Amino acid sequence: MKSVLFLALLGIFPAATLAQSGRVIPCECRDTFGNLHDVGEQVCLTVGGRSFMARCAMAQNVTIWRDTGDTCLSS
């Protein structure tokens, strides 16, 4: 009975059962100056008077900055 109900629901909601379109959606992080960085890039961020190296990463379905634990490099 459950399988019949499941198959009936597939017929009612076909769009929900289709795979993603394969379209690539760019995922980027924005730094404190408004610049965009790709996932995996590392930059020096200054937040609240503290400077640190951070990596742009994904957490569930959003981009975030993760503190790498390293200090910013000076040139």
Short mmCIF file of C-alpha atoms in Angstrom, two decimals, residues 10-57:
data_model
loop_
_atom_site.label_atom_id
_atom_site.label_comp_id
_atom_site.label_asym_id
_atom_site.label_seq_id
_atom_site.Cartn_x
_atom_site.Cartn_y
_atom_site.Cartn_z
CA LEU A 10 5.46 10.67 -8.00
CA GLY A 11 2.82 11.21 -10.65
CA ILE A 12 1.36 14.22 -8.86
CA PHE A 13 4.69 15.95 -8.18
CA PRO A 14 6.97 15.04 -11.11
CA ALA A 15 9.14 18.16 -10.81
CA ALA A 16 10.11 17.23 -7.27
CA THR A 17 11.39 13.85 -8.42
CA LEU A 18 13.60 15.10 -11.24
CA ALA A 19 17.36 15.38 -10.77
CA GLN A 20 18.93 18.81 -10.71
CA SER A 21 19.34 20.43 -14.10
CA GLY A 22 23.13 20.16 -13.96
CA ARG A 23 23.38 23.93 -14.02
CA VAL A 24 26.48 25.22 -12.20
CA ILE A 25 25.69 27.84 -9.59
CA PRO A 26 28.77 29.84 -8.55
CA CYS A 27 29.46 29.79 -4.82
CA GLU A 28 31.51 32.70 -3.53
CA CYS A 29 32.27 34.45 -0.24
CA ARG A 30 32.32 38.23 0.12
CA ASP A 31 35.09 39.82 2.19
CA THR A 32 34.86 42.93 4.37
CA PHE A 33 35.68 45.14 1.35
CA GLY A 34 32.94 43.60 -0.81
CA ASN A 35 35.29 41.53 -3.00
CA LEU A 36 34.15 38.06 -4.07
CA HIS A 37 36.29 34.95 -3.46
CA ASP A 38 35.75 31.41 -4.74
CA VAL A 39 35.24 28.48 -2.38
CA GLY A 40 38.68 27.28 -1.23
CA GLU A 41 40.40 30.67 -1.45
CA GLN A 42 42.20 32.00 1.64
CA VAL A 43 42.36 35.68 2.51
CA CYS A 44 43.31 37.84 5.46
CA LEU A 45 40.15 39.20 7.11
CA THR A 46 39.92 41.90 9.75
CA VAL A 47 36.77 41.66 11.85
CA GLY A 48 36.26 43.50 15.12
CA GLY A 49 39.88 44.70 15.14
CA ARG A 50 41.22 41.13 14.83
CA SER A 51 43.08 40.02 11.69
CA PHE A 52 43.20 36.33 10.74
CA MET A 53 43.50 34.04 7.74
CA ALA A 54 40.16 32.61 6.64
CA ARG A 55 39.14 30.12 3.97
CA CYS A 56 35.94 30.45 1.95
CA ALA A 57 33.97 27.23 2.51
#
